[in-house]
Short mmCIF file of C-alpha atoms and ligand atoms in Angstrom, two decimals:
data_model
loop_
_atom_site.label_atom_id
_atom_site.label_comp_id
_atom_site.label_asym_id
_atom_site.label_seq_id
_atom_site.Cartn_x
_atom_site.Cartn_y
_atom_site.Cartn_z
CA MET L 1 191.11 -9.48 116.78
CA ASP L 2 191.02 -12.98 115.31
CA LYS L 3 194.79 -13.93 114.10
CA VAL L 4 195.19 -16.75 111.71
CA ALA L 5 198.61 -18.37 112.58
CA ASP L 6 200.99 -19.54 109.84
CA GLU L 7 201.89 -22.94 109.44
CA LYS L 8 203.17 -24.22 113.09
CA THR L 9 202.32 -21.26 115.66
CA MET L 10 198.59 -21.17 117.36
CA CYS L 11 195.96 -19.05 116.79
CA ALA L 12 192.78 -17.41 118.32
CA ILE L 13 189.58 -17.26 115.53
CA ASP L 14 186.32 -17.64 115.13
CA ALA L 15 185.26 -20.82 113.68
CA ARG L 16 181.89 -21.69 111.70
CA VAL L 17 179.69 -24.14 112.94
CA VAL L 18 178.98 -27.02 110.36
CA SER L 19 177.51 -29.53 112.91
CA CYS L 20 176.57 -30.90 116.27
CA THR L 21 175.20 -34.05 116.65
CA PRO L 22 174.75 -36.95 119.19
CA ILE L 23 176.99 -39.61 119.01
CA CYS L 24 176.34 -41.73 122.23
CA ARG L 25 174.34 -40.86 125.15
CA GLU L 26 176.62 -38.44 126.48
CA HIS L 27 178.72 -37.12 123.54
CA VAL L 28 178.38 -34.61 120.71
CA VAL L 29 180.72 -34.35 117.83
CA VAL L 30 180.84 -30.57 116.65
CA GLU L 31 182.28 -29.70 113.38
CA MET L 32 183.81 -26.63 112.72
CA ALA L 33 185.23 -24.80 109.55
CA LEU L 34 187.69 -22.40 109.40
CA PRO L 35 189.33 -19.69 106.95
CA GLY L 36 192.49 -21.30 107.88
CA PHE L 37 194.13 -23.27 110.91
CA PRO L 38 197.57 -24.84 111.92
CA THR L 39 198.48 -28.05 110.90
CA SER L 40 198.11 -30.30 114.14
CA GLU L 41 198.95 -33.35 115.60
CA ALA L 42 197.23 -36.51 117.17
CA GLY L 43 197.33 -35.65 121.10
CA GLN L 44 196.87 -31.29 120.32
CA PHE L 45 193.86 -30.27 121.63
CA VAL L 46 191.94 -26.80 121.42
CA GLN L 47 190.29 -24.30 124.14
CA LEU L 48 186.99 -23.47 122.99
CA LEU L 49 185.05 -20.61 124.44
CA CYS L 50 181.95 -22.38 125.54
CA ARG L 51 179.75 -19.39 125.30
CA SER L 52 178.62 -15.89 123.28
CA ALA L 53 181.57 -14.41 122.97
CA HIS L 54 179.47 -11.13 123.23
CA VAL L 55 179.53 -9.69 126.47
CA ALA L 56 175.99 -8.06 127.71
CA GLU L 57 176.08 -5.01 129.14
CA PRO L 58 174.30 -4.63 132.39
CA THR L 59 170.63 -3.11 131.37
CA GLY L 60 168.03 -4.47 133.24
CA CYS L 61 169.90 -3.55 136.95
CA ASP L 62 167.23 -3.15 138.97
CA TRP L 63 169.51 -2.09 142.48
CA PRO L 64 166.79 -0.97 145.56
CA PRO L 65 168.68 1.00 148.68
CA ASP L 66 168.05 -0.98 150.74
CA GLY L 67 168.46 -4.44 149.00
CA PHE L 68 170.42 -6.63 146.74
CA PRO L 69 170.79 -5.58 142.98
CA SER L 70 168.94 -8.17 140.63
CA LEU L 71 169.74 -8.82 137.06
CA SER L 72 166.97 -9.48 134.57
CA ASP L 73 168.87 -9.90 131.44
CA LYS L 74 169.46 -13.35 130.41
CA ASP L 75 172.84 -12.88 129.54
CA LEU L 76 174.11 -12.04 132.97
CA ARG L 77 172.06 -14.37 134.88
CA ASP L 78 172.30 -17.38 133.56
CA ARG L 79 175.13 -19.93 134.14
CA GLN L 80 177.90 -19.28 131.96
CA ALA L 81 181.64 -20.87 131.08
CA PHE L 82 184.12 -17.62 132.36
CA LEU L 83 187.03 -19.67 130.95
CA ARG L 84 188.01 -21.76 127.95
CA ARG L 85 187.54 -25.62 128.16
CA PRO L 86 190.30 -27.67 126.61
CA PHE L 87 188.91 -30.15 123.64
CA SER L 88 191.35 -32.64 122.17
CA ILE L 89 190.78 -32.04 118.31
CA ALA L 90 188.96 -35.33 117.60
CA ASP L 91 189.88 -34.85 113.50
CA GLN L 92 191.23 -32.37 111.05
CA TRP L 93 191.08 -32.14 107.81
CA THR L 94 191.05 -29.12 104.26
CA THR L 95 188.46 -29.19 101.83
CA ARG L 96 189.08 -28.58 98.24
CA ASP L 97 188.14 -24.90 98.76
CA GLY L 98 191.47 -24.53 101.07
CA SER L 99 188.54 -24.41 104.55
CA VAL L 100 190.33 -26.21 107.09
CA HIS L 101 187.51 -28.65 109.40
CA LEU L 102 187.95 -29.41 112.53
CA CYS L 103 185.88 -31.57 115.20
CA VAL L 104 185.57 -32.09 118.67
CA MET L 105 183.92 -34.87 120.58
CA ALA L 106 182.30 -33.55 123.82
CA ARG L 107 181.26 -35.09 126.42
CA VAL L 108 178.43 -33.22 128.38
CA VAL L 109 179.38 -32.93 131.87
CA GLY L 110 178.65 -29.40 132.83
CA THR L 111 177.96 -25.77 131.80
CA GLY L 112 179.84 -25.49 129.17
CA THR L 113 179.54 -28.60 127.79
CA ARG L 114 175.84 -28.16 127.90
CA TRP L 115 176.25 -24.83 125.99
CA LEU L 116 178.28 -26.92 123.22
CA ALA L 117 176.17 -29.62 122.89
CA GLN L 118 172.85 -27.09 122.10
CA LEU L 119 175.50 -25.27 119.09
CA GLN L 120 173.04 -25.04 115.82
CA PRO L 121 174.88 -24.74 111.96
CA GLY L 122 175.76 -21.24 111.04
CA ASP L 123 176.68 -20.34 114.92
CA THR L 124 180.04 -19.06 115.80
CA LEU L 125 182.48 -20.98 118.23
CA ASN L 126 185.90 -19.29 119.37
CA LEU L 127 188.58 -21.41 119.83
CA THR L 128 192.64 -21.34 120.64
CA GLY L 129 195.15 -24.27 119.48
CA PRO L 130 196.57 -26.16 118.60
CA LEU L 131 198.30 -26.29 121.71
CA GLY L 132 200.32 -28.43 123.53
CA ARG L 133 202.71 -31.60 122.37
CA GLY L 134 200.65 -34.65 120.80
CA PHE L 135 201.58 -38.61 119.98
CA ARG L 136 205.19 -39.00 118.85
CA ILE L 137 204.57 -41.37 115.65
CA PRO L 138 207.67 -43.86 115.89
CA PRO L 139 209.50 -45.32 112.45
CA PRO L 140 207.34 -46.76 110.12
CA ASP L 141 208.03 -50.63 111.26
CA VAL L 142 207.30 -50.14 114.29
CA PRO L 143 203.16 -51.89 115.34
CA LEU L 144 201.52 -49.43 117.00
CA VAL L 145 198.56 -49.94 119.35
CA LEU L 146 195.79 -46.77 119.99
CA LEU L 147 194.66 -47.92 123.91
CA GLY L 148 191.54 -45.69 124.64
CA GLY L 149 188.73 -45.58 127.20
CA GLY L 150 185.64 -43.32 127.16
CA VAL L 151 186.45 -39.51 126.96
CA GLY L 152 189.66 -40.67 125.98
CA ILE L 153 188.99 -41.83 122.34
CA PRO L 154 188.67 -38.64 120.72
CA PRO L 155 192.44 -37.99 120.40
CA LEU L 156 193.07 -41.90 119.07
CA ILE L 157 190.53 -41.22 116.07
CA TYR L 158 192.77 -38.09 114.87
CA LEU L 159 195.59 -40.35 115.02
CA THR L 160 194.55 -42.41 112.72
CA ARG L 161 193.29 -40.17 110.25
CA ARG L 162 197.53 -39.09 110.28
CA LEU L 163 198.16 -42.73 110.63
CA SER L 164 196.07 -43.44 107.26
CA GLU L 165 197.63 -40.32 105.67
CA LEU L 166 201.23 -41.59 106.45
CA GLY L 167 199.99 -45.64 105.10
CA ARG L 168 200.59 -47.48 108.24
CA ARG L 169 199.06 -50.65 108.34
CA ASP L 170 200.59 -52.61 111.33
CA VAL L 171 198.23 -50.44 113.66
CA THR L 172 196.09 -52.16 116.24
CA VAL L 173 192.94 -50.32 118.02
CA ILE L 174 191.69 -50.96 121.10
CA ILE L 175 188.86 -48.46 122.45
CA GLY L 176 186.29 -49.14 125.33
CA ALA L 177 183.44 -47.95 127.56
CA ARG L 178 181.45 -49.09 130.24
CA THR L 179 178.38 -49.55 127.86
CA ARG L 180 177.84 -49.64 124.35
CA GLU L 181 175.60 -46.35 124.71
CA LEU L 182 178.78 -44.56 126.26
CA LEU L 183 181.22 -45.69 123.15
CA PRO L 184 181.61 -42.55 120.96
CA VAL L 185 182.29 -44.00 117.79
CA ARG L 186 180.10 -44.98 114.69
CA LEU L 187 180.29 -49.04 114.17
CA ILE L 188 180.12 -50.44 110.55
CA ASP L 189 180.06 -54.19 111.76
CA LYS L 190 179.62 -56.30 114.65
CA PRO L 191 182.50 -56.36 117.28
CA ASP L 192 183.96 -59.85 117.88
CA GLU L 193 182.60 -60.84 120.98
CA ASP L 194 186.28 -62.77 121.46
CA GLY L 195 187.98 -59.76 121.22
CA ARG L 196 189.79 -60.64 118.36
CA PRO L 197 190.56 -57.60 116.06
CA CYS L 198 188.41 -56.91 113.36
CA ALA L 199 187.33 -53.43 110.72
CA CYS L 200 183.96 -52.67 113.02
CA VAL L 201 184.65 -48.77 112.80
CA LYS L 202 184.23 -45.83 110.35
CA TYR L 203 187.66 -43.91 111.03
CA PRO L 204 188.08 -40.45 109.17
CA GLY L 205 189.61 -40.54 106.02
CA GLY L 206 188.22 -43.86 105.04
CA GLY L 207 191.12 -45.28 107.05
CA ARG L 208 190.82 -49.47 107.69
CA PHE L 209 192.68 -50.76 110.85
CA ASP L 210 192.31 -53.83 113.10
CA THR L 211 189.56 -53.26 116.15
CA ILE L 212 188.93 -54.72 119.50
CA VAL L 213 185.84 -53.21 120.97
CA ALA L 214 185.56 -53.93 124.82
CA SER L 215 182.69 -53.07 127.51
CA ASP L 216 182.67 -53.20 131.07
CA ASP L 217 179.17 -55.44 130.78
CA GLY L 218 179.95 -56.93 127.76
CA SER L 219 176.93 -55.07 125.93
CA VAL L 220 179.18 -54.53 122.25
CA GLY L 221 182.44 -56.47 121.57
CA MET L 222 183.87 -58.55 124.36
CA ARG L 223 183.00 -58.06 128.03
CA GLY L 224 186.23 -56.39 130.26
CA LEU L 225 188.59 -53.46 129.71
CA VAL L 226 190.94 -52.30 127.28
CA THR L 227 193.79 -53.40 129.00
CA ASP L 228 192.60 -56.73 129.78
CA ALA L 229 192.07 -56.23 125.90
CA LEU L 230 195.72 -55.71 125.34
CA ARG L 231 196.96 -58.28 127.21
CA ALA L 232 194.87 -60.88 125.46
CA TRP L 233 195.88 -59.17 122.16
CA HIS L 234 199.75 -59.55 123.04
CA GLU L 235 199.92 -63.11 123.85
CA ARG L 236 198.15 -63.71 120.73
CA ARG L 237 201.53 -62.95 118.81
CA PRO L 238 204.11 -62.03 121.82
CA SER L 239 207.04 -62.20 119.67
CA ARG L 240 205.63 -59.87 117.00
CA ASN L 241 204.26 -57.42 119.23
CA GLN L 242 207.28 -57.20 121.65
CA ASN L 243 208.19 -54.09 120.40
CA ALA L 244 204.77 -52.43 120.04
CA VAL L 245 204.20 -48.41 120.86
CA VAL L 246 201.21 -48.00 122.78
CA CYS L 247 199.78 -44.36 122.60
CA ALA L 248 197.45 -44.26 125.61
CA CYS L 249 194.27 -41.88 126.34
CA GLY L 250 191.55 -42.27 129.22
CA PRO L 251 190.76 -42.03 132.29
CA ALA L 252 193.21 -41.69 134.86
CA GLY L 253 192.60 -45.23 136.69
CA MET L 254 193.07 -46.52 132.71
CA LEU L 255 196.11 -44.68 132.13
CA LYS L 256 197.40 -46.55 135.56
CA ALA L 257 196.17 -49.78 134.46
CA ALA L 258 197.77 -49.12 131.04
CA ALA L 259 201.16 -48.07 132.41
CA VAL L 260 201.74 -50.85 134.65
CA LEU L 261 200.81 -53.13 132.24
CA THR L 262 203.02 -51.93 129.20
CA ARG L 263 205.64 -52.26 131.90
CA GLU L 264 205.09 -55.55 132.60
CA LEU L 265 204.58 -56.24 128.73
CA GLY L 266 208.18 -54.66 127.87
CA LEU L 267 206.51 -52.32 125.67
CA ALA L 268 206.71 -48.63 125.00
CA CYS L 269 203.62 -46.41 126.19
CA GLN L 270 202.85 -42.50 125.10
CA LEU L 271 199.95 -41.64 128.00
CA CYS L 272 197.89 -38.40 126.92
CA ILE L 273 196.56 -37.04 130.69
CA GLU L 274 193.90 -34.41 131.70
CA ARG L 275 194.18 -32.03 133.95
CA ASN L 276 191.65 -28.78 134.68
CA MET L 277 193.04 -26.13 132.47
CA GLY L 278 192.55 -22.67 133.21
CA CYS L 279 194.66 -21.42 130.13
CA GLY L 280 195.96 -24.18 127.68
CA LEU L 281 199.24 -22.10 127.21
CA GLY L 282 201.30 -22.36 130.06
CA THR L 283 200.87 -19.23 131.88
CA CYS L 284 198.54 -20.14 135.06
CA LEU L 285 199.49 -22.78 136.10
CA SER L 286 196.39 -24.79 137.04
CA CYS L 287 198.00 -28.43 135.43
CA VAL L 288 201.14 -29.12 137.14
CA VAL L 289 201.90 -32.86 137.30
CA ARG L 290 205.22 -34.76 138.52
CA ALA L 291 207.45 -35.86 136.32
CA ARG L 292 210.49 -37.65 136.39
CA ASP L 293 213.78 -35.52 136.30
CA ASP L 294 217.24 -37.06 137.53
CA LYS L 295 218.71 -33.94 137.34
CA GLN L 296 216.82 -32.62 140.38
CA PRO L 297 218.15 -34.30 144.36
CA GLN L 298 214.29 -35.06 144.45
CA GLY L 299 214.43 -36.84 141.32
CA TRP L 300 211.23 -35.14 139.72
CA ARG L 301 210.11 -31.79 138.59
CA TRP L 302 206.76 -30.17 137.95
CA ALA L 303 205.55 -30.31 134.63
CA LEU L 304 202.30 -28.33 132.84
CA ALA L 305 200.21 -30.68 131.42
CA CYS L 306 199.02 -27.77 128.60
CA SER L 307 202.51 -27.53 127.17
CA ASP L 308 205.34 -30.21 128.44
CA GLY L 309 202.10 -32.83 126.96
CA PRO L 310 199.53 -33.37 127.20
CA VAL L 311 201.51 -36.26 125.73
CA PHE L 312 204.21 -37.77 128.14
CA GLU L 313 206.26 -41.04 127.54
CA ARG L 314 205.17 -43.55 130.68
CA ASP L 315 208.28 -43.29 132.09
CA ASP L 316 207.96 -39.52 132.42
CA LEU L 317 205.05 -39.29 134.28
CA LEU L 318 204.72 -39.96 138.16
CA ASP L 319 201.30 -39.10 138.47
CA TYR L 320 198.35 -39.88 135.88
CA GLY L 321 195.62 -37.70 137.36
CA PRO L 322 193.63 -36.48 140.01
CA ASP L 323 194.01 -39.08 143.26
CA VAL L 324 196.12 -42.00 140.80
CA GLY L 325 199.75 -42.05 141.95
CA VAL L 326 202.71 -43.96 140.41
C1 FAD S 1 194.08 -31.57 127.55
C2 FAD S 1 192.30 -31.57 127.20
C3 FAD S 1 192.05 -32.71 126.65
C4 FAD S 1 190.58 -33.16 126.70
N1 FAD S 1 189.60 -33.43 125.89
C5 FAD S 1 188.29 -33.85 126.09
C6 FAD S 1 187.57 -34.60 124.62
O1 FAD S 1 187.82 -34.39 123.79
N2 FAD S 1 186.30 -34.28 124.80
C7 FAD S 1 185.69 -33.90 126.02
O2 FAD S 1 184.73 -34.65 126.58
N3 FAD S 1 186.32 -33.55 127.33
C8 FAD S 1 187.65 -33.58 126.97
N4 FAD S 1 187.99 -33.06 127.94
C9 FAD S 1 188.27 -32.83 129.49
C10 FAD S 1 187.05 -31.16 129.18
O3 FAD S 1 187.96 -30.06 129.28
C11 FAD S 1 185.70 -30.72 130.24
O4 FAD S 1 185.27 -32.05 130.33
C12 FAD S 1 185.30 -29.64 130.16
O5 FAD S 1 186.16 -28.52 130.61
C13 FAD S 1 184.12 -29.33 131.03
O6 FAD S 1 183.64 -28.56 131.09
P1 FAD S 1 182.34 -28.24 131.42
O7 FAD S 1 182.24 -26.49 131.54
O8 FAD S 1 181.16 -28.81 131.02
O9 FAD S 1 182.15 -28.49 133.36
P2 FAD S 1 182.20 -28.17 134.48
O10 FAD S 1 180.38 -27.51 134.40
O11 FAD S 1 183.21 -26.75 134.60
O12 FAD S 1 182.27 -29.55 135.42
C14 FAD S 1 182.09 -30.42 135.54
C15 FAD S 1 183.00 -32.11 135.09
O13 FAD S 1 184.27 -31.40 134.78
C16 FAD S 1 185.40 -31.10 135.09
N5 FAD S 1 185.85 -30.25 134.57
C17 FAD S 1 186.20 -29.27 134.50
N6 FAD S 1 186.93 -27.93 133.68
C18 FAD S 1 187.48 -29.11 133.30
C19 FAD S 1 188.81 -28.96 132.70
N7 FAD S 1 189.50 -27.92 131.70
N8 FAD S 1 189.57 -30.41 132.49
C20 FAD S 1 189.13 -31.22 132.84
N9 FAD S 1 187.72 -31.79 133.54
C21 FAD S 1 186.96 -30.52 133.79
C22 FAD S 1 185.14 -30.68 136.84
O14 FAD S 1 185.89 -31.17 137.47
C23 FAD S 1 183.74 -31.49 136.93
O15 FAD S 1 183.60 -32.32 137.57
C24 FAD S 1 189.72 -32.54 128.38
C25 FAD S 1 190.27 -32.24 128.96
C26 FAD S 1 192.18 -31.84 128.87
C27 FAD S 1 192.46 -31.25 129.86
S1 FES S 2 196.55 -24.78 131.77
FE1 FES S 2 197.50 -22.88 132.67
S2 FES S 2 199.48 -22.97 132.86
FE2 FES S 2 198.62 -25.16 131.70
#
């Protein structure tokens, strides 16, 4: 049975789909309404059951004595996402009537995300969450840079809502994608081609933040990588930006580049990583990652991306994702 948990713990619950809309060529935004949901941190995630919760009984099974069984039920024949799939919370807010709205932004890459992309308003979506550890927001006098690449942008969008609520102003958002059509944000103005911060993105809750947009091919904003934009931003005001904290999320290669650059610039950095996740709850051990641990003779231990992360301090992580080590 569904359980709505108290404010702090996680829950498994049916959500009603409010809308499912494309935001760029590969991403859809799924907005859901729930009767209640614990308060989450930006960087935490939900595990979505990307198939109907209804399990079909095999009524149309034909099994000839000298052959193989053949199933005629559509539900049993079609490829389905058996395990839940992890998605960062891209937004969460409570409406006046007390219902909680959650958004995820899904890049359509396979069976589960294709199922998500065909959802219609009124459909039911079962989820568990909030899971994992999110970004640690530093004290108010510390400037923040949110650094997001492609599929890593959703948790940073949610972080902007939390920062707006806290009244934080000294925040720069640097986001990028390979090309304009793959950038999952709503632009309200033309981004500066020289990589100068401007208020060009529509953030949830009406937040306005200095934003730099970068694209590999120059089709939107400055041509280059988000790490090029971070270096340029730092060079513009090195002494003022020196104690900034960078919160980064994106593909493994981008996270490694962010780790190397922030170390070189002397900036603190938190990294939100992705791993294949079977359970999201710390039980299946499918999401292990090497984390620094000076108390161990070998200097590291296995950590779990789902429960020790997905957000880690840069210096605690010894690998960033498949095939991308320190
Ligand atoms: C903590 C966390 C947060 C995430 N947040 C987002 C998000 O906000 N938006 C988003 O689009 N994606 C996000 N992902 C990745 C997302 O979970 C996968 O893209 C999704 O599970 C693919 O499911 P599928 O059935 O469509 O693909 P499949 O058919 O299962 O596989 C297609 C491809 O996706 C990869 N993949 C499959 N399962 C996972 C998995 N559990 N984790 C990572 N990669 C996987 C496979 O290696 C393969 O390359 C997140 C992953 C993690 C671990
Ligand atoms: S996903 Fe199962 S232990 Fe992390």
